Coordinates of N, CA and C in Angstrom, one line a residue:
M61 N 12.6 -7.7 1.8 CA 11.3 -7.8 1.1 C 10.7 -6.5 1.0
I62 N 10.2 -6.1 -0.2 CA 9.5 -4.8 -0.4 C 8.0 -5.2 -0.6
V63 N 7.1 -4.4 0.1 CA 5.7 -4.6 -0.1 C 5.1 -3.3 -0.6
A64 N 4.3 -3.3 -1.6 CA 3.6 -2.1 -2.1 C 2.2 -2.1 -1.5
G65 N 1.9 -1.1 -0.7 CA 0.5 -1.0 -0.1 C -0.3 -0.1 -1.0
I66 N -1.5 -0.5 -1.2 CA -2.4 0.3 -2.1 C -3.6 0.8 -1.4
G67 N -4.0 2.0 -1.6 CA -5.2 2.6 -1.1 C -5.9 3.2 -2.3
S68 N -7.2 3.3 -2.2 CA -7.9 3.8 -3.4 C -9.4 4.2 -3.0
K69 N -9.9 5.1 -3.9 CA -11.3 5.3 -3.9 C -12.0 4.2 -4.5
R70 N -13.3 4.1 -4.4 CA -14.1 3.0 -5.0 C -14.0 3.1 -6.5
G71 N -14.0 1.9 -7.2 CA -14.1 1.8 -8.6 C -12.9 2.2 -9.4
V72 N -11.7 2.1 -8.8 CA -10.5 2.4 -9.6 C -10.2 1.4 -10.6
S73 N -9.6 1.8 -11.7 CA -9.2 0.9 -12.8 C -7.9 0.3 -12.5
V74 N -7.6 -0.8 -13.2 CA -6.3 -1.5 -13.1 C -5.2 -0.5 -13.6
D75 N -5.5 0.3 -14.6 CA -4.5 1.2 -15.2 C -4.2 2.3 -14.1
E76 N -5.2 2.7 -13.4 CA -4.9 3.7 -12.3 C -4.0 3.2 -11.2
V77 N -4.3 1.9 -10.8 CA -3.5 1.3 -9.8 C -2.1 1.1 -10.3
L78 N -1.9 0.6 -11.5 CA -0.6 0.4 -12.0 C 0.2 1.7 -12.2
A79 N -0.5 2.8 -12.6 CA 0.2 4.1 -12.7 C 0.7 4.5 -11.4
A80 N -0.1 4.4 -10.3 CA 0.4 4.8 -9.0 C 1.5 3.9 -8.5
F81 N 1.4 2.6 -8.7 CA 2.4 1.6 -8.4 C 3.8 2.0 -9.1
D82 N 3.7 2.2 -10.4 CA 4.9 2.5 -11.1 C 5.5 3.9 -10.7
A83 N 4.7 4.9 -10.4 CA 5.2 6.2 -10.0 C 5.9 6.0 -8.6
A84 N 5.3 5.2 -7.7 CA 6.0 5.0 -6.4 C 7.3 4.3 -6.6
L85 N 7.4 3.3 -7.4 CA 8.6 2.7 -7.7 C 9.7 3.6 -8.3
A86 N 9.2 4.4 -9.2 CA 10.2 5.4 -9.9 C 10.7 6.3 -8.8
R87 N 9.9 6.8 -8.0 CA 10.3 7.8 -6.9 C 11.4 7.1 -6.0
A88 N 11.2 5.8 -5.8 CA 12.1 5.1 -4.9 C 13.3 4.4 -5.6
A89 N 13.4 4.7 -6.9 CA 14.4 4.1 -7.8 C 14.4 2.5 -7.7
L90 N 13.2 2.0 -7.8 CA 13.0 0.5 -7.7 C 12.4 0.1 -9.0
A91 N 12.5 -1.3 -9.3 CA 11.8 -1.9 -10.4 C 10.7 -2.8 -9.9
R92 N 9.8 -3.1 -10.8 CA 8.7 -4.0 -10.5 C 9.2 -5.3 -9.8
D93 N 10.3 -5.8 -10.3 CA 10.8 -7.1 -9.8 C 11.3 -7.0 -8.4
D94 N 11.5 -5.8 -7.8 CA 11.9 -5.6 -6.5 C 10.8 -5.8 -5.5
V95 N 9.5 -5.8 -5.9 CA 8.4 -5.9 -5.0 C 8.0 -7.4 -4.9
A96 N 7.7 -7.8 -3.6 CA 7.4 -9.2 -3.4 C 5.9 -9.4 -3.3
L97 N 5.1 -8.4 -2.9 CA 3.7 -8.5 -2.9 C 3.0 -7.2 -2.8
I98 N 1.7 -7.2 -3.1 CA 0.8 -6.1 -3.0 C -0.1 -6.3 -1.8
A99 N -0.3 -5.2 -1.0 CA -1.1 -5.3 0.2 C -2.2 -4.2 0.1
A100 N -3.4 -4.5 0.6 CA -4.4 -3.5 0.6 C -5.3 -3.8 1.8
P101 N -6.0 -2.8 2.3 CA -6.9 -3.0 3.4 C -8.0 -4.1 3.0
A102 N -8.4 -4.9 3.9 CA -9.3 -6.0 3.6 C -10.6 -5.5 3.0
V103 N -11.0 -4.3 3.4 CA -12.3 -3.8 2.9 C -12.2 -3.5 1.4
K104 N -11.0 -3.5 0.8 CA -10.7 -3.3 -0.6 C -10.7 -4.6 -1.4
G105 N -11.1 -5.7 -0.8 CA -11.1 -7.0 -1.4 C -11.9 -7.1 -2.6
G106 N -13.0 -6.3 -2.7 CA -13.8 -6.3 -3.9 C -13.5 -5.4 -5.0
E107 N -12.4 -4.7 -4.8 CA -11.9 -3.7 -5.9 C -11.2 -4.5 -7.0
A108 N -11.9 -4.6 -8.1 CA -11.3 -5.3 -9.2 C -10.0 -4.7 -9.8
G109 N -9.9 -3.4 -9.7 CA -8.7 -2.7 -10.2 C -7.5 -3.1 -9.4
I110 N -7.6 -3.3 -8.1 CA -6.5 -3.7 -7.3 C -6.1 -5.2 -7.5
S111 N -7.1 -6.0 -7.5 CA -6.8 -7.5 -7.7 C -6.3 -7.7 -9.1
E112 N -6.8 -7.0 -10.1 CA -6.3 -7.2 -11.5 C -4.9 -6.7 -11.6
A113 N -4.6 -5.6 -10.9 CA -3.2 -5.1 -11.0 C -2.2 -6.1 -10.4
A114 N -2.6 -6.7 -9.3 CA -1.7 -7.7 -8.7 C -1.5 -8.9 -9.6
A115 N -2.6 -9.3 -10.3 CA -2.6 -10.4 -11.2 C -1.7 -10.1 -12.4
R116 N -1.8 -8.9 -13.0 CA -1.0 -8.5 -14.1 C 0.5 -8.5 -13.7
L117 N 0.8 -8.1 -12.5 CA 2.1 -8.0 -12.0 C 2.7 -9.4 -11.6
G118 N 1.8 -10.3 -11.5 CA 2.2 -11.7 -11.1 C 2.6 -11.7 -9.6
L119 N 2.0 -10.8 -8.8 CA 2.3 -10.7 -7.4 C 1.1 -11.1 -6.5
P120 N 1.3 -11.7 -5.4 CA 0.2 -12.1 -4.5 C -0.4 -10.8 -3.9
L121 N -1.7 -10.8 -3.7 CA -2.4 -9.7 -3.1 C -2.8 -10.2 -1.7
V122 N -2.3 -9.4 -0.7 CA -2.6 -9.7 0.7 C -3.6 -8.6 1.2
L123 N -4.8 -9.1 1.6 CA -5.8 -8.2 2.2 C -5.6 -8.2 3.7
V124 N -5.2 -7.0 4.2 CA -4.8 -6.8 5.6 C -6.1 -6.5 6.4
P125 N -6.3 -7.3 7.5 CA -7.4 -7.1 8.4 C -7.3 -5.7 9.1
Q126 N -8.4 -5.2 9.5 CA -8.5 -3.9 10.2 C -7.6 -3.8 11.4
T127 N -7.6 -4.9 12.2 CA -6.7 -4.9 13.4 C -5.3 -4.7 13.1
Q128 N -4.8 -5.3 12.0 CA -3.4 -5.2 11.6 C -3.1 -3.8 11.1
L129 N -4.1 -3.2 10.4 CA -3.9 -1.8 9.9 C -3.7 -0.9 11.1
E130 N -4.6 -1.1 12.1 CA -4.5 -0.2 13.3 C -3.2 -0.4 14.0
A131 N -2.7 -1.6 14.1 CA -1.5 -1.9 14.8 C -0.3 -1.2 14.1
A132 N -0.4 -1.0 12.8 CA 0.7 -0.3 12.1 C 0.6 1.2 12.0
S133 N -0.5 1.7 12.6 CA -0.8 3.2 12.5 C 0.3 4.1 13.0
N134 N 0.9 3.7 14.1 CA 1.9 4.6 14.7 C 3.2 4.7 13.9
R135 N 3.3 3.9 12.8 CA 4.6 3.9 12.0 C 4.4 4.7 10.6
T136 N 3.2 5.3 10.4 CA 2.9 5.9 9.2 C 3.6 7.3 9.1
M137 N 3.8 7.8 7.9 CA 4.4 9.1 7.6 C 3.4 10.2 7.3
T138 N 2.2 9.8 6.8 CA 1.2 10.8 6.3 C -0.1 10.5 7.0
R139 N -1.0 11.5 6.8 CA -2.3 11.4 7.5 C -3.4 12.0 6.6
S140 N -4.4 11.2 6.4 CA -5.5 11.6 5.6 C -6.8 11.6 6.4
E141 N -7.4 12.8 6.6 CA -8.6 12.9 7.4 C -9.7 12.0 6.8
R142 N -9.8 11.9 5.5 CA -10.8 11.1 4.8 C -10.6 9.6 5.2
V143 N -9.3 9.1 5.1 CA -9.0 7.7 5.5 C -9.3 7.5 7.0
I144 N -9.0 8.4 7.8 CA -9.2 8.3 9.2 C -10.7 8.1 9.5
A145 N -11.5 8.9 8.8 CA -13.0 8.8 8.9 C -13.5 7.4 8.4
L146 N -12.9 6.9 7.3 CA -13.4 5.7 6.7 C -12.8 4.4 7.4
L147 N -11.5 4.4 7.7 CA -10.8 3.2 8.1 C -10.2 3.3 9.5
R148 N -10.3 4.5 10.1 CA -9.7 4.7 11.5 C -8.2 4.5 11.5
V149 N -7.5 4.7 10.4 CA -6.1 4.7 10.3 C -5.6 5.9 9.5
P150 N -4.4 6.4 9.7 CA -3.9 7.6 9.1 C -3.7 7.5 7.5
S151 N -3.4 6.3 7.1 CA -3.1 6.1 5.6 C -3.4 4.6 5.3
A152 N -4.3 4.4 4.3 CA -4.6 3.0 3.9 C -3.4 2.4 3.3
A153 N -2.7 3.0 2.4 CA -1.6 2.5 1.7 C -0.4 2.2 2.6
E154 N -0.1 3.2 3.5 CA 1.1 3.0 4.4 C 0.8 1.9 5.4
T155 N -0.4 1.9 6.0 CA -0.6 0.9 7.0 C -0.7 -0.5 6.4
A156 N -1.2 -0.6 5.2 CA -1.3 -1.9 4.5 C 0.1 -2.4 4.2
A157 N 1.0 -1.6 3.7 CA 2.3 -2.0 3.4 C 3.1 -2.4 4.6
L158 N 3.0 -1.6 5.7 CA 3.7 -1.8 6.9 C 3.2 -3.1 7.6
A159 N 1.9 -3.3 7.6 CA 1.4 -4.5 8.3 C 1.8 -5.8 7.5
A160 N 1.7 -5.7 6.2 CA 2.1 -6.9 5.4 C 3.6 -7.2 5.4
A161 N 4.4 -6.2 5.6 CA 5.8 -6.4 5.6 C 6.3 -6.8 7.0
G162 N 5.6 -6.6 8.0 CA 5.9 -7.1 9.3 C 6.3 -6.0 10.3
A163 N 6.4 -6.5 11.6 CA 6.6 -5.5 12.7 C 7.9 -4.7 12.6
Q164 N 8.9 -5.2 11.9 CA 10.1 -4.5 11.8 C 10.2 -3.7 10.5
A165 N 9.2 -3.6 9.7 CA 9.2 -2.9 8.5 C 9.2 -1.4 8.7
R166 N 9.8 -0.7 7.7 CA 9.8 0.7 7.6 C 9.4 1.2 6.2
L167 N 8.8 2.4 6.2 CA 8.4 2.9 4.9 C 9.6 3.5 4.2
L168 N 9.6 3.4 2.9 CA 10.7 3.9 2.1 C 10.5 5.4 1.8
G169 N 9.3 5.9 2.1 CA 9.0 7.3 2.0 C 7.5 7.4 2.2
P170 N 7.0 8.6 2.1 CA 5.5 8.8 2.3 C 4.8 8.2 1.1
R171 N 3.5 7.9 1.3 CA 2.7 7.4 0.2 C 2.7 8.4 -0.9
L172 N 2.5 7.8 -2.1 CA 2.4 8.7 -3.3 C 0.9 8.6 -3.7
A173 N 0.4 9.8 -3.9 CA -1.0 9.8 -4.4 C -1.0 10.2 -5.9
L174 N -1.8 9.4 -6.6 CA -1.9 9.7 -8.1 C -3.3 9.5 -8.4
G175 N -4.1 10.6 -8.6 CA -5.5 10.4 -8.9 C -6.2 9.8 -7.7
P176 N -7.0 8.7 -8.0 CA -7.8 8.1 -6.9 C -7.0 7.0 -6.2
V177 N -5.7 6.8 -6.4 CA -5.0 5.7 -5.9 C -3.8 6.2 -5.1
T178 N -3.5 5.6 -4.0 CA -2.2 5.9 -3.2 C -1.4 4.6 -3.2
C179 N -0.1 4.8 -3.2 CA 0.8 3.6 -3.1 C 1.9 4.0 -2.1
A180 N 2.2 3.1 -1.2 CA 3.3 3.2 -0.3 C 4.2 2.0 -0.3
L181 N 5.5 2.2 -0.2 CA 6.4 1.0 -0.2 C 7.0 0.9 1.1
A182 N 7.1 -0.4 1.6 CA 7.7 -0.7 2.9 C 8.7 -1.8 2.7
R183 N 9.7 -1.8 3.5 CA 10.8 -2.8 3.5 C 11.0 -3.3 4.9
R184 N 11.2 -4.6 5.0 CA 11.5 -5.2 6.3 C 12.9 -4.7 6.6
E185 N 13.1 -4.3 7.9 CA 14.4 -3.8 8.3 C 15.6 -4.7 8.0
E186 N 15.4 -6.0 8.2 CA 16.5 -6.9 8.1 C 16.9 -7.0 6.6
D187 N 16.1 -6.5 5.7 CA 16.4 -6.5 4.2 C 17.1 -5.2 3.8
A188 N 17.1 -4.3 4.7 CA 17.6 -2.9 4.4 C 19.1 -2.9 4.1

């Protein structure tokens, strides 16, 4: 199972989210159909751009609680001082993807940043 984790600044558009999502997939040589769900930090639950992107893709949106983001922190590849200050985790996209994909998940690469949106892809190890 592949999970796309999304991080963003406030007020992102659905098109910005989809552009980052598609760029991350292209970098990993994956298609939209390869992704099982979208994950984002629970504090992003009010971001219409993220929820609309998940709806357009026909994918469930999982809002990951802070405690689960923090539990996945030691498995991230990148670090953003801005995200650490806001969420107390190194990467919103990477921790969301890892937490939603499960304890055995691994990142397919570092998060991809495109404008105000980041996207990270995680896969459960048993699916690798």
